[in-house]
Structure formats: C-alpha cells, structure tokens
Amino acid sequence: MKPDMNFIFISDLHLSASATAKTNIFLRLLERCSSPSNHLFILGDLFDYWVGDDDINNPLFSTVLPALRNMTDAGARLSIMRGNRDFLIGKRLAQMTHGDILSDPYLIEIHGEKILLSHGDQWCTGDAEYQAIRSVVRSDQWIDDFLQLPLNERNKRAANYRKESEASKETKNADIMDVSMQAVEKAFETYNCRRIIHGHTHRHAHHKQLVNGQILERFVLADWGTQGQALIINENGYSDQFFD
Ligand SMILES: [Mn+2]
C-alpha cells in the first residue's frame, strides 16, 4: 500500500435519471479520483433503483458506468457494495467498470487498522417489517425470478416498491429506522474491530462510544443532495469532504 493513498467512502447517492445535478457532482468526483493513488468505495445505494445490469435504456447506464470505467482505466481502484435500493447490481456491472463487488459486511485493513464496512440496513433490526421484506427480496430465488421478468415489468414493480416503502416510512417512528445499538455492538465484537463505516440511515455522524475500556468509532456517511459527501482516509487521518 502506497503511503499517499486516499481511501474514499461514499454512499446513498440515490442517482436517478431525473437527478441530473447530483449525477454531475458524482461524475466530477470520479474525474478527481482518476489516478492510481485513489481507491473509491461505494457503500450502497449509488442508484435510487437498479433493476438489473441489462437495463441499457436506463440513462445512468450510459453515463455513470463509462465514467466509473474511465476512473479505473486511469489506475484508481473501485469497490462497490450493494445497498437496499440497488441490490440487483451484478457481476456484469463489475466487469464493465472493472470494479469489485464487496459482500456486506466487509472487513478491510487500512494503515494496520481493521475497519468494518456495511451499507447498514441489516443493522436496522428495530424495523421488523423492513427486515422481513429484506430477507425475502435478498434471497437468490427472489433475485433469479425477478431478473427473469421483462424490463418494463421490472421497472414497473421497482416503482411500486419505492412508493410502498415511502408510504410505510411515513408511518414509522424515526428511531426504528436507525441502526440498533445492539446490532452494531455485536458487529464490533464479531469482527473484532474498533471502526465501522456505513450509510443507509442518512444520519451523517461520527459516533464514539466506550465499550470495555475501548473507544469504538462509527462513521455514518451522508446521503447526497445538493452536495456530495465523502469520508476520506489518508496519511493525514480521517476527514469529511463535501463537494458540489
Ligand atoms: Mn439504503
């Protein structure tokens, strides 16, 4: 690992064909990252929805994917984790962009420090309804069946799921849509690490807690709006960056 490496963590961009300004912020970030000293980690929900790697009529297919590929062609590394909105990202997208797909959670080591990466939704265990749906739609069988459907039908269903999910969020207490402290503490213990980076909750924060005399740190990435946000780790430590 070169000492001047930048490890860049982003999540919850929720890019869609209608969010042009946000897409442009992302494309500018990719240009800035286009050198061998950068490793970009996308920790889920890059896309507001993704109905499969064969949806070539999705405008993001012809803008975002080539831009990711330009970045890796310039020597940068790309790692993509699936989120709850774009869990149908597949091997084909990885091949097209020369990125790698990370399982969730995923343990990395930077400067000798273990860091656990996750989208974060699996730790929202207070929301039983969400977890029940998640366990169905993330099964290989459900995914295989869905990907067999024609694209117009997949897009129609994806739009319905988004509508239902928005409606159900309205009725839920904000607390149950955050990660559960118990689930997070269990992850720290299972992976024997002191740092976690995740997204999903859109509650940008740097939490510190003392457990058994150890400081555990949890970095929650921001969702993207009129600004983009990244957590950067390099030889100077950890820093938040915002861009437009
Ligand atoms: Mn999410």
Short mmCIF file of N, CA and C and ligand atoms in Angstrom, two decimals, residues 12 14 44-45 83-85 119 121 130 199-202, ligand 1:
data_model
loop_
_atom_site.label_atom_id
_atom_site.label_comp_id
_atom_site.label_asym_id
_atom_site.label_seq_id
_atom_site.Cartn_x
_atom_site.Cartn_y
_atom_site.Cartn_z
N ASP A 12 -25.25 6.23 -0.59
CA ASP A 12 -26.56 6.87 -0.63
C ASP A 12 -26.63 8.08 -1.55
N HIS A 14 -28.20 7.79 -4.40
CA HIS A 14 -29.55 7.65 -4.96
C HIS A 14 -29.67 8.34 -6.32
N GLY A 44 -23.17 1.35 -1.11
CA GLY A 44 -24.59 1.07 -1.30
C GLY A 44 -25.44 2.26 -1.67
N ASP A 45 -26.49 1.97 -2.42
CA ASP A 45 -27.43 2.98 -2.90
C ASP A 45 -26.77 4.08 -3.72
N GLY A 83 -26.61 -1.70 -2.03
CA GLY A 83 -27.49 -1.16 -0.99
C GLY A 83 -28.87 -1.78 -1.11
N ASN A 84 -29.79 -1.31 -0.32
CA ASN A 84 -31.15 -1.87 -0.39
C ASN A 84 -31.90 -1.40 -1.62
N ARG A 85 -31.44 -0.32 -2.26
CA ARG A 85 -32.11 0.17 -3.47
C ARG A 85 -31.49 -0.41 -4.73
N HIS A 119 -23.43 -1.42 4.21
CA HIS A 119 -24.44 -0.42 3.84
C HIS A 119 -25.12 0.04 5.13
N ASP A 121 -28.18 -1.32 6.44
CA ASP A 121 -29.60 -1.62 6.63
C ASP A 121 -29.84 -2.91 7.42
N TYR A 130 -39.37 -4.15 7.80
CA TYR A 130 -38.32 -3.97 6.80
C TYR A 130 -37.44 -5.21 6.69
N GLY A 199 -23.62 3.52 5.73
CA GLY A 199 -24.52 4.56 5.22
C GLY A 199 -25.94 4.19 5.59
N HIS A 200 -26.82 4.33 4.63
CA HIS A 200 -28.22 3.93 4.67
C HIS A 200 -29.15 4.84 5.48
N THR A 201 -28.75 5.21 6.70
CA THR A 201 -29.69 5.93 7.57
C THR A 201 -29.79 7.41 7.22
N HIS A 202 -28.87 7.90 6.41
CA HIS A 202 -28.84 9.32 6.03
C HIS A 202 -28.68 10.21 7.29
MN MN B 1 -30.17 2.40 1.89
#
